[in-house]
XYZ file of C-alpha atoms in Angstrom:
686
model
C -0.068 0.020 -0.008
C 1.495 3.422 -0.933
C 1.969 5.819 2.019
C -0.636 8.301 2.716
C -0.120 12.052 2.424
C -0.982 14.670 5.066
C -3.185 16.649 2.689
C -5.344 13.564 1.908
C -6.334 12.576 5.526
C -10.008 13.333 6.472
C -10.957 13.725 10.151
C -14.529 13.926 11.272
C -15.754 14.461 14.837
C -19.602 14.151 15.193
C -21.313 15.769 18.086
C -24.833 16.203 19.333
C -25.059 19.833 18.117
C -21.946 20.463 15.995
C -19.834 18.303 13.743
C -16.235 19.154 13.073
C -14.366 18.130 9.998
C -11.127 18.844 8.200
C -9.406 17.631 5.056
C -5.662 17.558 5.326
C -3.215 17.958 8.234
C -1.365 21.218 8.351
C 2.134 21.546 9.737
C 0.806 23.128 12.876
C -2.549 21.654 13.807
C -5.415 24.185 13.650
C -9.063 24.163 14.746
C -11.527 22.469 12.357
C -11.933 24.227 8.998
C -15.461 23.004 8.695
C -18.213 23.297 11.349
C -21.683 22.156 10.435
C -24.784 21.637 12.603
C -25.539 18.014 13.323
C -29.016 18.156 11.735
C -30.730 17.414 8.491
C -34.144 18.266 7.063
C -36.425 15.764 5.334
C -36.606 16.271 1.653
C -39.685 16.162 -0.509
C -39.017 12.569 -1.461
C -39.293 10.100 1.400
C -35.956 8.741 2.567
C -33.922 11.678 1.315
C -32.403 14.564 3.346
C -31.408 18.123 2.795
C -28.779 20.106 4.764
C -30.916 23.354 4.588
C -34.627 23.793 4.991
C -36.389 24.061 1.632
C -39.573 25.909 1.645
C -42.341 25.860 -0.969
C -43.544 29.287 -1.966
C -46.540 29.948 -4.179
C -47.080 33.301 -5.852
C -50.451 34.147 -7.323
C -50.520 36.056 -10.605
C -53.245 37.431 -12.825
C -53.163 36.767 -16.551
C -53.305 39.866 -18.752
C -54.250 39.526 -22.374
C -53.390 42.367 -24.811
C -55.528 42.401 -28.004
C -53.540 41.913 -31.182
C -53.227 44.698 -33.662
C -55.513 44.460 -36.689
C -54.023 43.096 -39.788
C -54.950 43.649 -43.407
C -54.455 40.018 -44.238
C -56.944 37.155 -43.822
C -57.285 35.501 -40.412
C -57.598 31.739 -40.086
C -60.105 30.003 -37.856
C -57.270 28.699 -35.586
C -56.099 32.199 -34.837
C -59.674 33.194 -34.032
C -60.165 30.285 -31.633
C -56.830 31.088 -29.765
C -57.902 34.696 -29.495
C -61.200 33.674 -28.063
C -59.626 31.393 -25.435
C -57.102 34.066 -24.369
C -59.967 36.562 -24.013
C -61.976 34.132 -21.893
C -58.939 33.394 -19.604
C -58.050 37.099 -19.231
C -57.918 38.058 -15.539
C -57.852 34.525 -14.112
C -55.502 34.152 -11.106
C -52.743 31.505 -11.575
C -50.351 30.131 -8.993
C -46.646 29.661 -9.625
C -44.723 27.477 -7.238
C -41.168 28.321 -6.171
C -38.705 26.562 -3.874
C -36.321 28.531 -1.685
C -33.774 27.734 0.975
C -34.027 29.118 4.495
C -30.735 28.691 6.347
C -31.760 30.410 9.514
C -34.753 28.196 10.557
C -34.826 25.000 12.603
C -38.354 24.044 11.870
C -38.532 20.266 11.094
C -34.788 19.699 11.771
C -33.829 16.134 12.712
C -30.853 15.598 15.033
C -29.400 12.093 14.463
C -27.374 12.103 17.826
C -29.202 12.578 21.116
C -27.453 12.416 24.482
C -24.344 10.895 22.757
C -26.328 8.030 21.151
C -27.270 7.601 17.477
C -31.070 7.699 17.219
C -31.420 8.047 13.407
C -28.866 6.256 11.166
C -30.424 7.465 7.920
C -30.045 11.067 8.923
C -26.450 10.485 10.182
C -25.422 8.861 6.925
C -26.910 11.782 4.995
C -24.917 14.113 7.226
C -21.653 12.255 6.576
C -22.333 12.278 2.849
C -22.923 16.013 2.871
C -19.636 16.648 4.717
C -17.730 14.353 2.372
C -19.211 15.972 -0.727
C -18.537 19.485 0.696
C -14.844 18.818 1.296
C -14.589 16.758 -1.899
C -11.561 14.638 -1.019
C -9.470 12.633 -3.546
C -10.068 8.920 -4.005
C -7.044 7.782 -2.058
C -8.231 9.355 1.283
C -7.979 7.629 4.718
C -10.761 8.596 7.198
C -10.645 8.899 10.988
C -13.864 9.169 12.989
C -14.022 10.315 16.574
C -16.577 8.122 18.351
C -18.666 8.850 21.409
C -18.336 6.729 24.554
C -21.987 5.701 24.420
C -21.612 4.058 20.919
C -21.815 0.342 21.047
C -19.800 -2.292 19.153
C -22.676 -2.633 16.639
C -22.556 1.067 16.061
C -18.887 0.821 15.182
C -19.583 -2.023 12.731
C -22.420 0.030 11.106
C -20.137 3.061 10.572
C -17.365 0.826 9.217
C -19.581 -0.771 6.639
C -21.033 2.608 5.571
C -17.691 4.268 4.947
C -16.150 1.288 3.166
C -19.155 0.594 0.983
C -20.203 4.207 0.270
C -16.905 6.028 -0.197
C -14.513 3.141 -0.967
C -11.960 4.490 1.426
C -8.513 2.745 1.462
C -8.158 3.030 5.250
C -10.560 3.586 8.127
C -9.983 4.209 11.803
C -12.249 4.745 14.822
C -10.956 6.581 17.916
C -12.705 7.132 21.242
C -13.185 10.781 22.162
C -11.613 10.407 25.593
C -8.499 8.805 24.198
C -8.228 11.640 21.609
C -8.281 14.136 24.482
C -5.281 12.383 26.078
C -3.429 12.623 22.691
C -4.119 16.360 22.665
C -2.785 16.800 26.276
C 0.137 14.444 25.796
C -1.005 12.511 28.807
C -0.976 8.728 29.017
C -3.034 8.727 32.204
C -5.910 11.108 32.915
C -9.478 11.515 33.960
C -11.372 13.064 31.126
C -14.754 14.855 31.890
C -16.616 15.700 28.707
C -19.559 18.089 29.348
C -21.749 18.117 26.227
C -25.122 19.456 25.276
C -27.433 16.943 26.978
C -25.000 14.574 28.659
C -21.664 14.198 30.419
C -19.036 11.469 29.978
C -16.406 10.602 32.625
C -13.611 8.277 31.462
C -10.397 7.056 33.182
C -7.513 6.495 30.698
C -4.580 4.422 32.099
C -1.480 4.239 29.894
C -3.559 5.117 26.771
C -6.027 2.277 27.648
C -9.618 3.014 28.512
C -10.908 1.707 31.822
C -14.410 0.555 30.921
C -15.251 -0.561 34.451
C -16.977 2.305 36.302
C -17.014 4.631 33.265
C -19.660 7.276 33.362
C -21.298 7.239 29.964
C -23.997 9.648 28.773
C -24.919 10.963 32.233
C -28.271 12.791 31.760
C -29.024 16.108 33.387
C -25.473 17.265 33.477
C -24.987 19.098 30.072
C -25.329 22.604 28.872
C -29.029 22.144 28.063
C -29.660 21.472 31.801
C -28.128 24.851 32.714
C -30.269 26.567 30.104
C -33.402 24.901 31.506
C -32.390 25.935 35.054
C -32.141 29.554 33.951
C -35.503 29.299 32.216
C -37.038 28.005 35.281
C -35.730 30.929 37.340
C -36.378 33.704 34.748
C -39.535 32.603 32.938
C -41.579 34.597 35.347
C -39.715 37.739 34.233
C -40.625 37.146 30.595
C -37.448 35.536 29.375
C -37.705 32.817 26.701
C -35.560 29.757 26.134
C -33.604 31.522 23.431
C -32.866 34.402 25.768
C -31.725 32.042 28.492
C -29.423 30.294 25.992
C -27.801 33.570 24.962
C -27.582 34.591 28.636
C -25.733 31.298 29.408
C -23.229 32.037 26.604
C -22.668 35.656 27.661
C -20.026 36.858 30.018
C -22.439 37.796 32.833
C -23.515 34.227 33.449
C -21.152 32.737 35.984
C -21.038 29.646 38.217
C -19.757 30.645 41.555
C -17.789 28.235 43.657
C -19.313 26.679 46.730
C -19.333 28.981 49.726
C -19.139 32.239 47.668
C -21.712 34.750 48.849
C -24.166 36.108 46.350
C -24.308 39.824 45.762
C -26.417 41.489 48.392
C -26.077 38.782 51.013
C -23.444 40.771 52.993
C -25.713 43.755 53.065
C -28.584 41.631 54.339
C -26.344 40.282 57.161
C -25.392 43.785 58.113
C -29.015 44.797 58.186
C -29.839 42.074 60.734
C -28.553 44.020 63.771
C -29.423 43.176 67.314
C -32.246 45.607 68.437
C -30.675 46.096 71.818
C -27.347 47.040 70.188
C -29.198 49.390 67.907
C -30.852 51.130 70.801
C -27.546 51.473 72.733
C -25.779 52.994 69.708
C -28.563 55.317 68.768
C -29.367 53.561 65.423
C -32.851 53.379 64.004
C -35.201 50.414 64.550
C -34.518 48.913 61.153
C -30.839 48.607 62.040
C -29.671 50.126 58.811
C -27.556 52.736 60.549
C -24.779 51.493 62.795
C -21.689 53.348 63.752
C -21.970 55.628 60.804
C -25.390 56.892 61.822
C -26.208 60.406 62.866
C -26.771 59.415 66.535
C -23.353 57.848 66.685
C -21.427 60.672 65.049
C -22.951 63.309 67.267
C -24.340 65.465 64.442
C -27.604 65.696 66.424
C -28.131 65.384 70.095
C -30.288 62.608 71.613
C -33.022 65.138 72.245
C -33.248 66.226 68.630
C -35.893 64.504 66.590
C -34.848 65.717 63.091
C -33.409 63.423 60.415
C -30.340 63.751 58.323
C -32.138 66.007 55.862
C -33.164 68.319 58.663
C -29.491 68.668 59.716
C -28.413 69.488 56.167
C -31.159 72.050 55.749
C -30.209 73.736 58.978
C -26.684 74.047 57.770
C -27.870 75.781 54.592
C -30.019 78.172 56.633
C -33.211 76.991 54.925
C -34.707 74.745 57.536
C -38.341 74.297 58.045
C -38.310 74.676 61.831
C -39.584 78.266 61.632
C -42.930 77.112 60.338
C -44.101 76.278 63.805
C -43.702 79.906 65.153
C -45.370 81.758 62.333
C -47.576 84.642 63.403
C -50.749 83.617 61.703
C -52.849 86.546 63.128
C -50.502 89.172 61.633
C -50.542 87.466 58.268
C -54.376 87.283 58.192
C -54.647 90.926 59.347
C -52.368 92.105 56.605
C -54.638 90.576 53.878
C -51.603 88.966 52.044
C -52.375 85.356 52.951
C -52.380 84.172 49.306
C -49.031 85.760 48.580
C -47.527 84.252 51.755
C -48.787 80.745 50.822
C -47.505 81.069 47.328
C -44.117 82.126 48.551
C -43.948 79.081 50.966
C -44.964 76.756 48.162
C -42.326 78.181 45.927
C -39.615 77.739 48.653
C -40.669 74.058 49.027
C -40.489 73.478 45.375
C -37.007 75.066 45.179
C -35.914 72.843 48.049
C -37.248 69.737 46.416
C -35.577 70.559 43.125
C -32.328 71.213 44.861
C -32.513 67.879 46.707
C -33.225 65.992 43.479
C -30.290 67.673 41.772
C -28.016 66.784 44.578
C -29.223 63.201 44.565
C -28.696 62.917 40.788
C -25.191 64.230 41.179
C -24.394 61.697 43.846
C -25.717 58.891 41.672
C -23.689 60.155 38.745
C -20.593 60.212 40.980
C -21.238 56.673 42.156
C -21.977 55.237 38.655
C -18.266 54.862 37.649
C -17.599 53.030 40.935
C -20.417 50.626 40.284
C -19.171 49.895 36.758
C -15.821 48.872 38.118
C -17.272 46.230 40.344
C -16.662 42.599 39.213
C -19.537 40.548 37.886
C -19.761 38.508 41.113
C -20.386 41.680 43.079
C -23.081 43.224 41.011
C -26.760 42.794 41.846
C -27.845 43.203 38.223
C -26.106 42.990 34.855
C -27.163 43.439 31.221
C -26.477 41.209 28.152
C -27.258 41.734 24.522
C -30.050 39.505 23.170
C -30.189 39.201 19.384
C -33.100 37.718 17.364
C -33.988 37.597 13.708
C -37.305 39.054 12.810
C -38.946 39.818 9.440
C -39.213 43.413 8.409
C -42.902 42.969 7.606
C -43.586 42.281 11.240
C -41.556 45.338 12.307
C -43.492 47.569 9.793
C -46.771 46.218 11.092
C -45.750 47.099 14.627
C -44.811 50.630 13.510
C -48.191 51.126 11.780
C -49.994 49.733 14.821
C -48.137 52.178 17.086
C -49.207 55.060 14.752
C -52.814 54.016 14.928
C -52.774 53.835 18.622
C -51.293 57.336 18.839
C -54.013 58.717 16.458
C -56.731 57.033 18.548
C -55.352 58.660 21.668
C -55.598 62.102 20.083
C -51.856 62.678 20.116
C -51.678 63.147 16.337
C -48.281 61.446 16.065
C -46.899 58.341 17.694
C -44.312 58.683 20.388
C -42.373 55.775 18.788
C -40.178 56.365 15.785
C -40.853 54.574 12.540
C -39.278 51.330 11.706
C -35.879 51.861 10.177
C -35.417 51.477 6.500
C -32.777 49.379 4.695
C -30.009 52.024 4.729
C -28.238 50.858 7.961
C -28.612 50.051 11.589
C -30.917 52.341 13.484
C -32.821 52.425 16.773
C -35.884 50.175 16.844
C -37.729 51.386 19.905
C -41.040 50.708 18.096
C -40.624 46.929 18.303
C -39.193 46.601 21.840
C -40.397 47.363 25.349
C -39.700 50.820 26.716
C -37.021 49.564 29.091
C -34.953 47.900 26.353
C -32.780 49.629 23.791
C -32.289 47.888 20.451
C -30.245 48.091 17.282
C -31.224 46.720 13.950
C -29.065 45.046 11.253
C -30.886 44.341 7.995
C -30.342 41.641 5.393
C -32.226 40.397 2.389
C -32.460 36.738 1.448
C -34.444 35.259 -1.446
C -36.479 38.420 -1.868
C -37.580 38.416 1.729
C -36.101 41.038 4.144
C -35.175 40.066 7.634
C -33.624 42.010 10.494
C -31.411 41.093 13.412
C -32.803 42.994 16.384
C -30.500 43.460 19.372
C -31.673 44.689 22.661
C -30.377 44.880 26.204
C -31.890 42.630 28.784
C -31.272 43.083 32.545
C -31.096 40.168 34.867
C -30.368 39.789 38.595
C -28.574 37.199 40.672
C -30.402 34.429 38.864
C -27.460 34.435 36.400
C -25.311 32.837 39.035
C -27.658 29.904 39.583
C -27.283 28.074 36.311
C -25.703 25.045 37.915
C -27.682 24.984 41.164
C -29.945 22.092 40.173
C -27.482 19.394 41.408
C -25.349 19.366 38.218
C -22.052 19.728 40.000
C -22.911 17.106 42.563
C -23.841 14.561 39.926
C -20.603 15.143 37.982
C -18.477 15.070 41.087
C -20.004 11.768 42.234
C -19.456 10.272 38.715
C -15.720 11.345 38.867
C -15.326 9.750 42.299
C -16.839 6.436 41.162
C -14.767 6.381 37.996
C -11.413 6.880 39.890
C -12.412 4.313 42.498
C -13.051 1.687 39.741
C -9.342 1.867 38.645
C -7.935 -1.519 39.658
C -4.457 -0.221 40.334
C -4.906 1.446 43.738
C -1.422 2.953 43.680
C -2.251 5.089 40.593
C -5.540 6.514 41.686
C -3.750 9.600 43.028
C -2.437 10.245 39.501
C -5.986 10.267 38.144
C -6.926 12.847 40.680
C -4.015 15.097 39.737
C -4.715 14.700 36.006
C -8.301 15.984 35.603
C -9.280 17.272 32.151
C -12.521 19.172 31.444
C -13.609 19.420 27.843
C -16.894 19.898 25.924
C -18.740 23.031 24.998
C -20.984 22.599 28.058
C -17.962 23.584 30.264
C -17.536 26.909 28.511
C -19.781 28.594 31.082
C -17.819 31.086 33.024
C -16.516 29.685 36.349
C -17.795 26.179 35.662
C -14.434 24.411 35.906
C -13.408 26.259 39.075
C -16.739 25.529 40.690
C -16.466 21.797 39.939
C -12.896 21.675 41.352
C -14.249 23.404 44.495
C -17.010 20.866 44.713
C -14.550 18.017 44.446
C -12.353 19.540 47.065
C -15.150 20.021 49.535
C -16.575 16.466 49.090
C -13.607 14.144 48.742
C -10.300 16.024 49.444
C -8.518 15.282 52.708
C -5.679 17.471 53.910
C -2.217 15.882 54.303
C -2.122 16.759 58.026
C -5.290 14.776 58.755
C -3.757 11.717 57.176
C -0.849 11.600 59.567
C -0.558 10.645 63.308
C 2.028 11.216 66.015
C 4.915 8.840 65.190
C 6.167 8.965 68.778
C 3.055 7.013 69.938
C 3.496 4.278 67.302
C 4.562 0.834 68.345
C 7.805 -0.417 66.944
C 6.007 -2.889 64.667
C 4.237 -0.030 62.651
C 5.715 1.644 59.643
C 6.410 5.338 59.855
C 3.963 7.410 57.713
C 5.357 10.300 55.615
C 4.226 13.856 55.973
C 2.098 13.887 52.807
C -0.209 11.165 54.005
C 0.682 8.942 51.093
C 1.291 5.884 53.270
C -1.222 4.488 55.712
C 0.334 2.795 58.775
C -0.157 -0.900 58.549
C 0.671 -3.460 61.315
C 3.591 -5.689 60.491
C 3.209 -8.192 63.392
C 2.485 -11.061 60.953
C 5.706 -10.385 59.180
C 8.233 -9.831 62.013
C 6.850 -12.339 64.488
C 9.746 -14.708 65.301
C 7.678 -17.747 66.019
C 6.005 -17.670 62.592
C 9.166 -17.238 60.466
C 10.826 -20.223 58.903
C 14.197 -21.456 59.952
C 16.034 -20.753 63.253
C 15.150 -17.941 65.695
C 17.561 -15.049 65.085
C 17.580 -14.264 68.844
C 18.581 -17.800 69.635
C 21.305 -17.706 66.955
C 22.683 -14.470 68.398
C 22.647 -15.982 71.881
C 24.536 -19.032 70.674
C 27.186 -17.045 68.900
C 27.417 -14.667 71.829
C 27.971 -17.563 74.321
C 30.792 -18.961 72.191
C 32.903 -15.970 71.218
C 36.025 -18.024 70.770
C 34.531 -20.132 68.032
C 33.766 -23.135 70.382
C 30.660 -24.060 68.448
C 30.746 -27.321 66.575
C 32.281 -27.148 63.147
C 29.790 -25.735 60.536
C 27.050 -24.861 63.010
C 27.830 -21.090 62.938
C 27.902 -21.033 59.171
C 24.613 -22.966 59.043
C 22.920 -20.588 61.487
C 24.230 -17.569 59.581
C 22.874 -18.914 56.248
C 19.462 -19.552 57.774
C 19.422 -16.020 59.255
C 20.211 -14.468 55.819
C 17.481 -16.507 54.166
C 14.906 -15.363 56.779
C 15.916 -11.708 56.365
C 15.523 -12.023 52.580
C 12.042 -13.524 52.964
C 11.117 -10.648 55.353
C 12.253 -8.041 52.817
C 10.165 -9.636 50.087
C 7.096 -9.620 52.299
C 7.736 -6.011 53.331
C 8.011 -4.979 49.607
C 4.720 -6.783 48.882
C 2.967 -5.051 51.745
C 4.250 -1.631 50.560
C 3.021 -2.322 47.053
C -0.520 -2.896 48.423
C -0.567 0.261 50.614
C 1.222 2.960 48.688
C -1.514 5.652 49.013
C -5.056 6.555 49.909
C -7.293 4.535 47.564
C -10.572 5.939 48.795
C -9.935 9.704 49.233
C -7.396 11.870 47.459
C -4.937 14.274 49.115
C -4.713 16.585 46.075
C -6.920 17.406 43.087
C -5.372 19.233 40.129
C -6.510 20.323 36.721
C -4.233 19.506 33.753
C -2.934 22.293 31.461
C -2.964 21.762 27.785
C 0.542 21.947 26.163
C 1.223 25.095 24.240
C 2.616 23.359 21.175
C -0.057 24.730 18.815
C -0.529 28.509 19.084
C -3.667 28.338 16.961
C -5.512 26.630 19.786
C -4.835 29.297 22.414
C -7.731 31.459 21.289
C -9.952 28.535 20.393
C -9.881 27.158 23.947
C -9.577 23.570 25.176
C -13.209 22.569 24.958
C -12.719 20.963 21.474
C -9.418 19.279 22.398
C -10.706 15.948 21.084
C -10.396 17.245 17.505
C -6.783 18.283 18.153
C -5.989 14.779 19.535
C -7.700 13.246 16.497
C -5.346 15.162 14.190
C -2.301 14.050 16.204
C -3.506 10.448 16.107
C -4.194 10.589 12.350
C -0.655 11.818 11.743
C 0.764 8.929 13.818
C -1.471 6.201 12.500
C -1.700 6.989 8.816
C 1.682 8.688 8.126
C 4.197 7.593 10.751
C 3.085 4.099 11.738
C 1.411 3.261 8.326
C -0.528 0.376 9.826
C 2.318 -1.582 11.470
C 0.609 -1.473 14.878
C -2.879 -2.137 13.347
C -4.015 1.430 14.010
C -6.377 1.359 11.042
C -8.294 -1.082 8.957
C -7.392 -1.292 5.311
C -9.672 -2.088 2.395
C -8.113 -5.567 2.021
C -8.607 -6.434 5.672
C -12.237 -5.272 5.349
C -12.812 -7.595 2.481
C -11.313 -10.471 4.450
C -12.852 -9.837 7.933
C -15.944 -7.765 7.263
C -17.288 -4.991 9.509
C -16.641 -7.136 12.612
C -12.923 -6.849 12.100
C -12.925 -3.194 13.099
C -12.764 -4.260 16.746
C -9.222 -5.416 16.236
C -8.069 -2.050 14.910
C -10.116 0.461 17.040
C -8.071 2.854 19.164
């Protein structure tokens, strides 16, 4: 078989929502060049599929007949009959049918992969054919497919048969997604946590071999969709839709706070709950909102004064209202200027109110920059941009409706501006609530104008509760069970130190840190708690190290003299000590010395076996760490590590198809498929 070239290798990684594909391996591996939605639309013919929604559009037209000009020549009967028919059909409405593509809709879409499992093979095969035809690879193209952990052996056989029979590929390889992540991280041993759309997979990889026992496959209720549903449950009462919650989850203001982190406003609530007795002794008000910084504490007013803070400020300005109680009413009435006096007092009150409002607005303006500098975790509310696509016809109808409402109210003109035209982005207050500001970006597709409407939506502390439905607990328990299922107890600590979080569901801000905090709070033990005072240990106990890696184990069954084979070493020492001059019978001392050496050798072997069984804490870890992806490929720094499985697939394809060339049975050739059939793929799967 001729060697394969880098530019001919095809890598495909199907996912529940997005499928990644790339033809050719560059010198420095890059993110996927082709990203398509994992969905297809039923075609007009049953059993066929389309990658884009095709809509049927009917246009009604009226036939118009123009009378022919009179001619001098003779007219035949056939021409007269045709003219009569055209005159009779003149003005009749006729329907013309057109078919147009709508790339923005999801109506009627079929997703072949749900929760990591294939639910529609016909749709998946149509998707693979669409990707293959889009990339248009040459005939001599090897193919590598990244498989999901939930796919069964029968699923692998079905894929193998499809690619060999459909595309006549010369070489085919299936690679597990968790193993591909280890290739990307250059780690032979790791615990891979893949948080997807509707599921989560937890896999322990030991020396590039997947540990199937205890593997968490397709855990439901732990994906990104669960976080969206949680936000919708919290914010549906405020008018937010599922699409809004999805965009909120992907925005920067949605954050998962670690366990024990106080929500914004909780500290203020704690300060407000002041002991009433302490409030009375310090001069604070009954609500407890003023403590040491209150007026009664600073001494601005005496305890006998009953005025508030505003009264103190007014008295400093010389415009207090305390003089109203000593007004000479009789003199004012006798002068006959009661109306002027009341008007003057009302004017003074209005000026004071305007002055107070201006001062309050100035204080709020001064405090506004300070509020903007607060981190997201300290803000009570935050705003994100919500974008939706809407037809311009609907926007125009809303504008006309607003004009009609304004005319009915007698205002003459509507307070809302007209819907913007096609020249560029404008304000679209006519289509949004009064509290939301929006911008409009227009586009025209297939003769039908649409607009992307963007408006600001404000949310509260609900944006921190996307993962409060038990998602972190479920994933943490799955990780713990997966690590405990590793048969090699001595390597379990390495699995805890090599945690890898991938999947687009883990892109939510703070999700990884919150999950690490959850694992630390539930399963981590400190090194100091794993040690005991060595001075109180008996002599037949091993000495533990400071890190808690070794658990003290009794060694009485090893060093007991009456259980060991051969002569008692104490008796041998006594015999040699009682005969220092070599008075023992000839050969007895050498015989005792040989038996003593044999017994010491057996004890050493037993001690080594005991240490091999108790090298660390198998139940609970002493450290939990998150692996860092190597920086070999600069193109992946901005792309993130959530799609590291595709990078690992590129590395594996380079090794399997180019470097190894099938010597280690990394792929299945066309000849081997003809001999073994689809069942032979199990001997070549990675």
